[in-house]
CSV table of C-alpha atoms and ligand atoms in Angstrom, one decimal:
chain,number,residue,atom,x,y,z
R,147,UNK,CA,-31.2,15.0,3.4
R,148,UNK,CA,-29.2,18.0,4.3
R,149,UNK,CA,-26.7,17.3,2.1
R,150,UNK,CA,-26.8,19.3,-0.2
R,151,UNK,CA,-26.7,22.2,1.8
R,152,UNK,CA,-23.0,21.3,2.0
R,153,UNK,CA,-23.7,21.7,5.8
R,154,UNK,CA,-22.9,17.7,6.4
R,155,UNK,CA,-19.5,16.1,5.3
R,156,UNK,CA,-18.7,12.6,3.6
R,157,UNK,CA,-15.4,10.9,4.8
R,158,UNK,CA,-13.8,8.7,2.3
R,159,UNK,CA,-10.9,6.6,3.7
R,160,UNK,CA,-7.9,6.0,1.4
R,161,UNK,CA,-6.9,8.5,-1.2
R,162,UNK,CA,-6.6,6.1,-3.9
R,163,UNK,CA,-7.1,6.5,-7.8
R,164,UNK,CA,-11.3,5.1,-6.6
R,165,UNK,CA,-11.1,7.8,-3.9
R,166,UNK,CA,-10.1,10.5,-6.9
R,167,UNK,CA,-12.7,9.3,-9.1
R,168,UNK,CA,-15.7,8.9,-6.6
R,169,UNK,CA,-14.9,12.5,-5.9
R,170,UNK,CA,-15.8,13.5,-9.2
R,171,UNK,CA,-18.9,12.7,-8.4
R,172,UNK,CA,-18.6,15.0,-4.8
R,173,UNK,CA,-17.5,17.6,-6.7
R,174,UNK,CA,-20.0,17.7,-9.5
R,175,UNK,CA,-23.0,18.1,-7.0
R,176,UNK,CA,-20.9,20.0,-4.3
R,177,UNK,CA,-20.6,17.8,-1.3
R,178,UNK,CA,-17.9,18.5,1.1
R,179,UNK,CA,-15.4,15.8,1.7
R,180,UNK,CA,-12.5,14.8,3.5
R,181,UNK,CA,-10.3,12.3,3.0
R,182,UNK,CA,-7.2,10.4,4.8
R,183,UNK,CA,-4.4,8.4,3.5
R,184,UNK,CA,-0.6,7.6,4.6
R,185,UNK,CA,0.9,9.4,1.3
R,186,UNK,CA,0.9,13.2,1.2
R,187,UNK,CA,0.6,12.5,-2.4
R,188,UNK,CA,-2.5,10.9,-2.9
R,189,UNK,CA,-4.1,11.1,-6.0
R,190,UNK,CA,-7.4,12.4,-4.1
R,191,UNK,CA,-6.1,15.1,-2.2
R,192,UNK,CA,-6.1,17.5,-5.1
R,193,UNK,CA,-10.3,16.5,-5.5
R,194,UNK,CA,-11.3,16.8,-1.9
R,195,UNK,CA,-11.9,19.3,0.3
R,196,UNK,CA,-10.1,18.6,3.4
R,197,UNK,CA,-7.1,16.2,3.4
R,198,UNK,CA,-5.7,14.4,6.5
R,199,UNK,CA,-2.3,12.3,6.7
R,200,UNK,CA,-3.2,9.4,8.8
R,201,UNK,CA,-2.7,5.5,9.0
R,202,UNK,CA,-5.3,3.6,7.4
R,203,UNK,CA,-4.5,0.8,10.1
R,204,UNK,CA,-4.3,3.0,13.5
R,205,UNK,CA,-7.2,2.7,15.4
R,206,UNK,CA,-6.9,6.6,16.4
R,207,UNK,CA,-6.3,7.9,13.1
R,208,UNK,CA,-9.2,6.6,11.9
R,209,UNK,CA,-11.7,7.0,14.9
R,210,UNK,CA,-10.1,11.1,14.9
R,211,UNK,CA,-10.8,11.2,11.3
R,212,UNK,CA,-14.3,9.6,11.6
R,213,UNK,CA,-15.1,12.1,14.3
R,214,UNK,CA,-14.9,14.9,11.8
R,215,UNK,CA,-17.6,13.5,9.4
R,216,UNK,CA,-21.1,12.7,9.4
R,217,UNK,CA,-20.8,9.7,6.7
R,218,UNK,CA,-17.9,7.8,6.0
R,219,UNK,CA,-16.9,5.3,3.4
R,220,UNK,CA,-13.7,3.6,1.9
R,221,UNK,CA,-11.8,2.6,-0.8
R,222,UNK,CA,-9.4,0.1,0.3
R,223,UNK,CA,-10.4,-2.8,2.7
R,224,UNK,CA,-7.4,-2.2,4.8
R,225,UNK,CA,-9.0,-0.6,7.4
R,226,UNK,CA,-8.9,-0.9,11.0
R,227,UNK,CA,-12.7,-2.8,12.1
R,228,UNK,CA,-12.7,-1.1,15.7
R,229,UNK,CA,-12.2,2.5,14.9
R,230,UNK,CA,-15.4,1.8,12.5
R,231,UNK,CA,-17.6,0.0,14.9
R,232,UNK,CA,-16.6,2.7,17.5
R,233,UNK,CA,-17.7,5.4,15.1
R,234,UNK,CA,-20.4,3.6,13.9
R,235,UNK,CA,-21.4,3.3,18.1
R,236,UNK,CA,-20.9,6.9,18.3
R,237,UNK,CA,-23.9,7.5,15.5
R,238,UNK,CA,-21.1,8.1,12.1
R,239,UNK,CA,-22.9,6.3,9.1
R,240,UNK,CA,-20.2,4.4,8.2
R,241,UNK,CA,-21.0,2.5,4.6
R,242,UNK,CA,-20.2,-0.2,4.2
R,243,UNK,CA,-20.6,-1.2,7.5
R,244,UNK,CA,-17.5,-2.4,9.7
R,245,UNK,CA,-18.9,-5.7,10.4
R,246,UNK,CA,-19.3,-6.1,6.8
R,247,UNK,CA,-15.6,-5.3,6.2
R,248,UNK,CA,-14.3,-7.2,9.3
R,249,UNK,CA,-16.0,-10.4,7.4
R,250,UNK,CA,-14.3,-9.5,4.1
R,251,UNK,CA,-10.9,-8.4,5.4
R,252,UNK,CA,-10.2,-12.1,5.9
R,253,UNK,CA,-10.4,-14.4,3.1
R,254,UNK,CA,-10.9,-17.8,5.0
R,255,UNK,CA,-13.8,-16.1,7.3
R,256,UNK,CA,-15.4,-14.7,3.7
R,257,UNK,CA,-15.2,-18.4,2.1
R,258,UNK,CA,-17.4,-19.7,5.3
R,259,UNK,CA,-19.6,-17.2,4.8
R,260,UNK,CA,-20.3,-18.1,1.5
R,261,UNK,CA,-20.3,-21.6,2.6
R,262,UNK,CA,-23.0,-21.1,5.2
R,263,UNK,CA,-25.3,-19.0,3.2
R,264,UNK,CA,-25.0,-21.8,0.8
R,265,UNK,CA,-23.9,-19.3,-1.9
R,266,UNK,CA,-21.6,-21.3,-4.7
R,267,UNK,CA,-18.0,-21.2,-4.2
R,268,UNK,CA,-14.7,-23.7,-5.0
R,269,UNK,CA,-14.2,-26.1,-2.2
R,270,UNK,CA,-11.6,-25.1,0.3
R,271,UNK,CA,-10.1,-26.0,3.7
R,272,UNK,CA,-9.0,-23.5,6.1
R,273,UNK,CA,-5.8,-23.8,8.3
R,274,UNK,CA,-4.8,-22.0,10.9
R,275,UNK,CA,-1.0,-21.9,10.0
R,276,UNK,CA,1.4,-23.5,7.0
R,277,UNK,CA,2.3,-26.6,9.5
R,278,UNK,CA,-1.3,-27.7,9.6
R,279,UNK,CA,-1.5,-27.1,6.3
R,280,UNK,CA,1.7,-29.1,5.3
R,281,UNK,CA,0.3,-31.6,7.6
R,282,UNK,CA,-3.0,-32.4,6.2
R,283,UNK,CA,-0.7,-32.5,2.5
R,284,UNK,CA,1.1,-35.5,4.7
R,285,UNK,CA,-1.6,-37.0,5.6
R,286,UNK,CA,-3.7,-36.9,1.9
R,287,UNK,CA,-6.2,-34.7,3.3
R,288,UNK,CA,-5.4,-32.3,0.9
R,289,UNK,CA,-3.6,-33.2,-2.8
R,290,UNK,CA,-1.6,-31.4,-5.1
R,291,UNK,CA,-2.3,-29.4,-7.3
R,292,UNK,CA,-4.4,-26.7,-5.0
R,293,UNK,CA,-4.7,-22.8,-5.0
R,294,UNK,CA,-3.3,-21.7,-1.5
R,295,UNK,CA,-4.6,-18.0,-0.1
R,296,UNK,CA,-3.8,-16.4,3.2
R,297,UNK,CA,-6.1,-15.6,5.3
R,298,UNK,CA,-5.0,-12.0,5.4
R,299,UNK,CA,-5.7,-9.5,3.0
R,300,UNK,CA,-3.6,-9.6,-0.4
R,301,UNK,CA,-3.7,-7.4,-3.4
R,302,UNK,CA,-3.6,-8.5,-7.1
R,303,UNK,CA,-2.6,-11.9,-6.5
R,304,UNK,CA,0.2,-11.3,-3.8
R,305,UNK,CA,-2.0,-14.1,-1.5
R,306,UNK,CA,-3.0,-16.1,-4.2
R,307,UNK,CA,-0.5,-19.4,-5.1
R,308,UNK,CA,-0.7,-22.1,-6.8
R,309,UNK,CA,0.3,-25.6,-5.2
R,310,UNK,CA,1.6,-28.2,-7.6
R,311,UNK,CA,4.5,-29.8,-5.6
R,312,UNK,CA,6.1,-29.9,-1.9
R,313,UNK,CA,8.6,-27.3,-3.4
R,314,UNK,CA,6.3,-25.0,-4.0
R,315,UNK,CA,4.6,-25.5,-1.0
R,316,UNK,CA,7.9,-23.6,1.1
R,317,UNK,CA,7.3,-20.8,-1.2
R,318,UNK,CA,4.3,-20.2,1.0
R,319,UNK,CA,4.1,-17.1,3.8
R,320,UNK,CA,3.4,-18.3,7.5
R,321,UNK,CA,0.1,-18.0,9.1
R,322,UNK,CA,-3.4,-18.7,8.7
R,323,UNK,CA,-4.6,-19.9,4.9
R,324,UNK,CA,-7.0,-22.1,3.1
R,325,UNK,CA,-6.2,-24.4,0.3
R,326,UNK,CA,-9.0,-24.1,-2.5
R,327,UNK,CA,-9.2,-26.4,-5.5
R,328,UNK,CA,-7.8,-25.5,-8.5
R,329,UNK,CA,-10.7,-24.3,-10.7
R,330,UNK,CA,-11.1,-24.8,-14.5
R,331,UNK,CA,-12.0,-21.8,-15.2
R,332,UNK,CA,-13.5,-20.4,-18.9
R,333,UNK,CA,-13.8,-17.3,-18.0
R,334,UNK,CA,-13.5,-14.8,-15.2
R,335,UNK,CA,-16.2,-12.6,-14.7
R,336,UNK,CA,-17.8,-9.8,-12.5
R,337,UNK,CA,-20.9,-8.2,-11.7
R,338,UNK,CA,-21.1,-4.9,-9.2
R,339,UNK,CA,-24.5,-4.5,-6.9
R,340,UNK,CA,-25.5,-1.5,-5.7
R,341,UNK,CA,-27.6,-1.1,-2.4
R,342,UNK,CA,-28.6,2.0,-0.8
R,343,UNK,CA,-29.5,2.9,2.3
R,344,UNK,CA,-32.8,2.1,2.2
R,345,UNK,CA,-32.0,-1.6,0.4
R,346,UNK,CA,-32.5,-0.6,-3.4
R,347,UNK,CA,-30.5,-2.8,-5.3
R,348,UNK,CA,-29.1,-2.6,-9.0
R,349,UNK,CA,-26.8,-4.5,-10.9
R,350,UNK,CA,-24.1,-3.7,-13.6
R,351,UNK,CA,-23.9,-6.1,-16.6
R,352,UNK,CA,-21.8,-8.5,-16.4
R,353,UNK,CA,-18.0,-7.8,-17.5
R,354,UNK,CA,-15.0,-10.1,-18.2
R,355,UNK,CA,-11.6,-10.1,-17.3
R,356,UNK,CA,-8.7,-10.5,-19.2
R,357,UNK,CA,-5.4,-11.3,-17.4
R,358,UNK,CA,-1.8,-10.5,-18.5
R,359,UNK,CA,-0.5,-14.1,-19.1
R,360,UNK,CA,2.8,-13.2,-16.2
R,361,UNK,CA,1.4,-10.2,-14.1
R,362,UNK,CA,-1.6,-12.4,-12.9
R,363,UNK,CA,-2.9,-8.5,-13.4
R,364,UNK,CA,-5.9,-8.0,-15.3
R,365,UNK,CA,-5.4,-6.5,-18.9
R,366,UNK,CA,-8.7,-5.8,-20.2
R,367,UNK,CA,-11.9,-5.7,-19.1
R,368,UNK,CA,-14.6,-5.7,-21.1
R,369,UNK,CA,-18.5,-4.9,-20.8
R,370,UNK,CA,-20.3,-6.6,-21.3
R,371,UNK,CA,-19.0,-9.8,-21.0
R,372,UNK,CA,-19.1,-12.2,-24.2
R,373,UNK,CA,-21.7,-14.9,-22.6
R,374,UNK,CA,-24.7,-16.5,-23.2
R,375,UNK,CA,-27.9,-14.5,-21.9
R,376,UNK,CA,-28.1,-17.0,-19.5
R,377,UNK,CA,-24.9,-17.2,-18.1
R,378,UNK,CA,-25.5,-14.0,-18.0
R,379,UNK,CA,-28.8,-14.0,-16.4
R,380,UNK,CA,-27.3,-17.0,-13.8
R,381,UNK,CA,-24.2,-14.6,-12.9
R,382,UNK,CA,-26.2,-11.4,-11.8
R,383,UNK,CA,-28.6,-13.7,-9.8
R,384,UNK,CA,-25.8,-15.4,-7.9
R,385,UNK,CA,-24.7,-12.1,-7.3
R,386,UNK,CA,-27.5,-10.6,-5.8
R,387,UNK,CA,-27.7,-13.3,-3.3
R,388,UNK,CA,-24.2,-12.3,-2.0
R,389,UNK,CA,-25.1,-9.0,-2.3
R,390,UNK,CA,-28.4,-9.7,0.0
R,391,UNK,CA,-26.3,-12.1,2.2
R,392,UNK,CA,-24.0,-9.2,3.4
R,393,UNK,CA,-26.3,-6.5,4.0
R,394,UNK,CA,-23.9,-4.0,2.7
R,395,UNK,CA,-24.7,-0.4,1.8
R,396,UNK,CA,-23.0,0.9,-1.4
R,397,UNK,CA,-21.0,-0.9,-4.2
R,398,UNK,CA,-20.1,-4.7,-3.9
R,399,UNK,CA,-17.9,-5.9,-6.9
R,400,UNK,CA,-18.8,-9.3,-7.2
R,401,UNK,CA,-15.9,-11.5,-8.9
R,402,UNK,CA,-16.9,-14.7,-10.7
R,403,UNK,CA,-15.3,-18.2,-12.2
R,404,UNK,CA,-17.3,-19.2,-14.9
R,405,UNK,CA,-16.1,-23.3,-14.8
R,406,UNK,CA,-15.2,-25.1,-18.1
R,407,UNK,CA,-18.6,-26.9,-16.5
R,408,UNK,CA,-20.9,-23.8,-16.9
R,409,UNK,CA,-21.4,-23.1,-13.1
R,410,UNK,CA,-20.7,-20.0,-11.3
R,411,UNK,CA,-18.2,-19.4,-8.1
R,412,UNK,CA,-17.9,-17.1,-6.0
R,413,UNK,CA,-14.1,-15.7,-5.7
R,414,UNK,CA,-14.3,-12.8,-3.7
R,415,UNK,CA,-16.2,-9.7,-3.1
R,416,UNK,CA,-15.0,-5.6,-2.5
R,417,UNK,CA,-17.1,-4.0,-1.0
R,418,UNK,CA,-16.2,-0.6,-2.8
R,419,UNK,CA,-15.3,1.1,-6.3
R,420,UNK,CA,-13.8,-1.8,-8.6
R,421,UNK,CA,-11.2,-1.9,-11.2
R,422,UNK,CA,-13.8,-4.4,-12.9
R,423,UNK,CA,-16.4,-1.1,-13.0
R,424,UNK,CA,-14.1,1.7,-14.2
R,425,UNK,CA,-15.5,1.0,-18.0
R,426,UNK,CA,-19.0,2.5,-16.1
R,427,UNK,CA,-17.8,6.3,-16.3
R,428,UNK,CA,-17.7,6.4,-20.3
R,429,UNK,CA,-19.9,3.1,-20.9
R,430,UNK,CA,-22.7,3.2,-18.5
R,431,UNK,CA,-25.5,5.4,-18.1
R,432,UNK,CA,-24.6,6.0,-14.5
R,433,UNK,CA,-21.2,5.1,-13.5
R,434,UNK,CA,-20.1,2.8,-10.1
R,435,UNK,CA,-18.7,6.3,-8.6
R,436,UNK,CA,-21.8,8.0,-8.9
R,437,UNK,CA,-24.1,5.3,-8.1
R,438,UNK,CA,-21.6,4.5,-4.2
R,439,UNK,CA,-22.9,8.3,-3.5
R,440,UNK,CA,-26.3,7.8,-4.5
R,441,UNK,CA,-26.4,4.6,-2.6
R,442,UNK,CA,-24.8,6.5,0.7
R,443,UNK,CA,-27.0,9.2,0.9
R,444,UNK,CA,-30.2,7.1,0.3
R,445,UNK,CA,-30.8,8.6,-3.0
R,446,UNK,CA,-32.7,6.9,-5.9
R,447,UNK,CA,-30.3,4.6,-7.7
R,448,UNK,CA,-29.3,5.5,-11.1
R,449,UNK,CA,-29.4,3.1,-14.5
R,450,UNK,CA,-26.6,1.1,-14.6
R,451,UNK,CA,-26.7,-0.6,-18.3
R,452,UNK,CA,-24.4,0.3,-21.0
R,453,UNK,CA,-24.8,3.5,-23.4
R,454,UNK,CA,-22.3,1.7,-25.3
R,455,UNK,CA,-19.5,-1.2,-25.3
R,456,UNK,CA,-16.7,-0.6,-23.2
R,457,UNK,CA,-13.2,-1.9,-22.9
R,458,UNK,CA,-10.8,-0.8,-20.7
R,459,UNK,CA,-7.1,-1.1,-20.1
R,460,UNK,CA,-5.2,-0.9,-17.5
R,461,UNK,CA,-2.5,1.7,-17.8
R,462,UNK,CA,0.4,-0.1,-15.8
R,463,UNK,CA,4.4,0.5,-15.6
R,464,UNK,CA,6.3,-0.4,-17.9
R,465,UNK,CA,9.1,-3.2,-16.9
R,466,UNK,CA,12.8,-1.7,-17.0
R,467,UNK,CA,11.3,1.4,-15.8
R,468,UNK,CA,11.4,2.7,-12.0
R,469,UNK,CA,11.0,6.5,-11.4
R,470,UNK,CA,9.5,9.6,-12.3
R,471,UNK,CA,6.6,9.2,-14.8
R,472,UNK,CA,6.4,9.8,-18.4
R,473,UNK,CA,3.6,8.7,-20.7
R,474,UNK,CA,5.0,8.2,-23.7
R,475,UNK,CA,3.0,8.6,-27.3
R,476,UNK,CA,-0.4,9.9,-25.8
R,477,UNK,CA,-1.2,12.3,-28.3
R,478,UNK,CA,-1.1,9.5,-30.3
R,479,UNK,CA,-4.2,7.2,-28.4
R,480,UNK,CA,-5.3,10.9,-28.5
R,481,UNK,CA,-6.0,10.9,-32.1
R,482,UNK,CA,-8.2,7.7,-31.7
R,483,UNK,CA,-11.8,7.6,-31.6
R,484,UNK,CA,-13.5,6.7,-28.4
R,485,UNK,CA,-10.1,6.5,-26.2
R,486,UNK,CA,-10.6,8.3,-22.4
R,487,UNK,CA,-7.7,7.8,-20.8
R,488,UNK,CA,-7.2,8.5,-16.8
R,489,UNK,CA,-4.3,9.5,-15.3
R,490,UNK,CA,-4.3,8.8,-11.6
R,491,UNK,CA,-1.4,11.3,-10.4
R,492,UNK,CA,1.2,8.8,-9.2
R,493,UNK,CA,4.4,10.4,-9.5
R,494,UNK,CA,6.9,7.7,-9.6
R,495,UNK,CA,6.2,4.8,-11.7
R,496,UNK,CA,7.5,0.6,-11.3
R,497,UNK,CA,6.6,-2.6,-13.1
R,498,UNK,CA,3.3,-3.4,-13.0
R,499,UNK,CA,2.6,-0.5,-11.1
R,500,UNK,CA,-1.4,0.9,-12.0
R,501,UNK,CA,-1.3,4.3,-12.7
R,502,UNK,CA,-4.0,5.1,-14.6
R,503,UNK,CA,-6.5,3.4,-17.4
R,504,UNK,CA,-8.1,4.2,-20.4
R,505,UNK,CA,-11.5,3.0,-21.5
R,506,UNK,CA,-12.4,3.0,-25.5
R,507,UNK,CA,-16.2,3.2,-26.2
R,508,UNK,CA,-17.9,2.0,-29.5
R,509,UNK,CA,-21.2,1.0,-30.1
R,510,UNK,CA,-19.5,-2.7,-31.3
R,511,UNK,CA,-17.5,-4.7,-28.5
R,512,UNK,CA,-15.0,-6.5,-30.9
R,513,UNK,CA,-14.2,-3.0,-32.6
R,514,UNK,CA,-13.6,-1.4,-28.6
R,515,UNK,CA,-11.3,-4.7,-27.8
R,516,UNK,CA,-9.1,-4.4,-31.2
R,517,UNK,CA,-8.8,-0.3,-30.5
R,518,UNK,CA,-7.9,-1.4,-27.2
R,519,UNK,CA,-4.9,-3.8,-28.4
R,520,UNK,CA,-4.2,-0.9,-30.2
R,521,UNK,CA,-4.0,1.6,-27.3
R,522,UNK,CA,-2.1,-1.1,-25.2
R,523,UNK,CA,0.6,-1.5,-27.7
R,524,UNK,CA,1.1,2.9,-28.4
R,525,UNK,CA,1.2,3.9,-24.9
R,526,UNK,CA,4.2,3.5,-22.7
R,527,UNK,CA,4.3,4.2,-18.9
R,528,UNK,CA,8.0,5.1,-18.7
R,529,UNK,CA,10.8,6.9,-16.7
R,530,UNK,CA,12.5,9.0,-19.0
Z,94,ADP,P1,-6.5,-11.2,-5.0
Z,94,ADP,O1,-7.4,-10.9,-3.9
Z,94,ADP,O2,-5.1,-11.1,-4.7
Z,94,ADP,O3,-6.9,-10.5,-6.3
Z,94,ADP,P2,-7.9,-13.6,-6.0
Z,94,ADP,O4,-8.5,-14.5,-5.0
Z,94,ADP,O5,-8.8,-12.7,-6.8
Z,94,ADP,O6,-6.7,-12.8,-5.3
Z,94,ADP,O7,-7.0,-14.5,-7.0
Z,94,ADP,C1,-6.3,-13.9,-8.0
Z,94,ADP,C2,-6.4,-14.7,-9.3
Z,94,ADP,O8,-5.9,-16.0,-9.1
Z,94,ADP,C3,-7.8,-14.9,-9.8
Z,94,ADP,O9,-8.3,-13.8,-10.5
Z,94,ADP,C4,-7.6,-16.1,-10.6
Z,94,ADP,O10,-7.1,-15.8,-11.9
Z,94,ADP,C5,-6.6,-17.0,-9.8
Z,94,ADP,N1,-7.4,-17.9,-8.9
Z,94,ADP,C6,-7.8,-17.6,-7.7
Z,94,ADP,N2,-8.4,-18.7,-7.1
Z,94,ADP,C7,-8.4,-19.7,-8.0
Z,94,ADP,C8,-8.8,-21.0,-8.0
Z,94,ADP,N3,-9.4,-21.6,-7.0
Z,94,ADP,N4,-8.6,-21.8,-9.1
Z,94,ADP,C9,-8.0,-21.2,-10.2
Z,94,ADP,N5,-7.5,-20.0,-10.2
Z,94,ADP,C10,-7.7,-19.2,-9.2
């Protein structure tokens, strides 16, 4: 490949906490990177080897960042398309592939593409702005209650509404959006793919989500997921099929309703490291960071099943608390067997705000998920 000569560079767009951690993997077998993001403070810059202050959106920060690299990947969707296509025209490898992210950037375009490769998904109607949508409410085309999303990308939830009256129905932003039934869900689930270069593909077991009742933020997630082995079996199929519909190269976190009815949606798809697969560095014989770089360079993909159960917790900001960061009572989790916390690097915390997570491995699930409880209750992510 030439890579490992160091000779050849991998560009990683966004300097996230996923952009730290897939540099773990950089750094561990020696591959030069760069990587761009808005902040001067990303949590990556202190992993990579070059580090660029650009706009994620601006067609010429990206295409002059690009330039520099010979592979280039992301970890946020928020990407501008062109620069990516133009680099990608210009002979950069650019994984996963702009057209791929174009089609995932926008939620109502991703729901047709489901639709069309007949992969399962709730029923929905798109609308090109909130009048048509209030209209077709008028006209009892479509009924309360409903799940409204815009068509442009949101993050952890800020798209996602639910519709149960004309009230709430103002509440909505302007512009393009769908209205999707409201789902009865059991459980919410995800499985990542993995597909190289070449089209090997692996799959993760499947994990389930557990959502903070107010933050619509997930809590816990835990691998694998308590299911039948044929739910189980039925979730990493259907998401195989998206993962073969798109074509991608690298990780695709797959996220699933499980239906009070025992089918399996679709929601939505990431085409990158996941929140959902951050249990994979402690749990997994090869974690989701490590397989994205395999999977880049066209190397052989690793195992992804579980050494051991895994639950992990998000570390989030406290409420109340705006400001420098403080965790308070770590030496405590410290002192608790199988806890591997994360610090991410942020230095000012907010509500809700991620900054970091912490995954607790035992070889039995339920004893991980009570240790968990346990962790979540100790730790505080305060300003002092
Ligand atoms: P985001 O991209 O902002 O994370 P999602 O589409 O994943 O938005 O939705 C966020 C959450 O809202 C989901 O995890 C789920 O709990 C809930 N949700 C989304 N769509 C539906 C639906 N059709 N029916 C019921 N709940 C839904």
């Amino acid at each position: 490949m030439g890579f490992f000569s160091t000779t050849k560079t991998i560009g990683i767009l966004g300097g996230g906490q996923l952009g730290k951690m897939l540099l773990s993997t950089t750094r561990q077998w020696d591959l030069t990177t760069h990587v761009m993001d808005p902040s001067p403070e990303a949590p990556a810059r202190i992993g990579c080897n070059h580090f660029t202050q650009g706009d994620l959106m601006e067609y010429q920060d990206v295409l002059d960042f690009g330039k520099k690299v010979d592979l280039l990947t992301i970890e946020i969707e928020n990407i501008n398309t062109k620069a990516l296509a133009e680099l990608e025209k210009q002979g950069v490898k650019v994984y996963p592939q702009a057209a791929v992210l174009e089609l995932i950037q926008n939620k109502c375009k991703q729901k047709e593409f489901y639709q069309k490769k007949g992969i399962p998904t709730a029923p929905f109607q798109v609308f090109n702005s909130k009048e048509a949508l209030k209209d077709a409410v008028v006209r009892g085309r479509v009924s309360f209650p409903f799940v409204w999303k815009s068509a442009a990308m949101g993050y952890d939830g800020f798209g996602v509404q639910i519709i149960r009256s004309n009230q709430d129905l103002e509440t909505v932003s302007e512009g393009g959006c769908m209205a999707e039934d409201l789902v009865a869900i059991e459980k919410e689930i995800g499985v990542i793919v993995c597909r190289s270069v070449s089209g090997e593909t692996v799959s993760y077991p499947c994990v389930e989500m557990e959502f903070h009742p107010t933050a619509n933020q997930v809590e816990f997630v835990l691998s694998p997921a308590r299911i039948s082995k044929k739910i189980e079996e039925k979730a990493r199929e259907v998401a195989l099929e998206v993962s073969k519909a798109y074509q991608h190269v690298g990780l695709l976190a797959v996220e699933l309703f499980l239906t009070k009815e025992g089918e399996i949606w679709v929601n939505e798809v990431a085409p990158r490291p996941h929140n959902s697969g951050h249990y994979s560095i402690e749990a997994a014989y090869t974690s989701q960071f490590e397989q994205h770089i395999r999977a880049l360079l066209d190397l052989p993909l690793g195992n992804p099943e579980n050494k051991l159960a895994g639950v992990m917790v998000n570390l989030v900001g406290a409420e109340g608390h705006q400001g420098p960061v403080y965790y308070k009572n770590m030496e405590h989790i410290l002192a608790i067997e199988g806890v591997c916390p994360h610090i991410y690097g942020k230095k000012e915390t907010r509500p809700f705000r991620k900054m970091g997570h912490i995954t607790i491995v035992n070889k039995n699930l339920e004893t991980a998920r009570q240790i968990a409880a346990q962790v979540k209750e100790t730790i505080e992510v305060i300003s002092k």
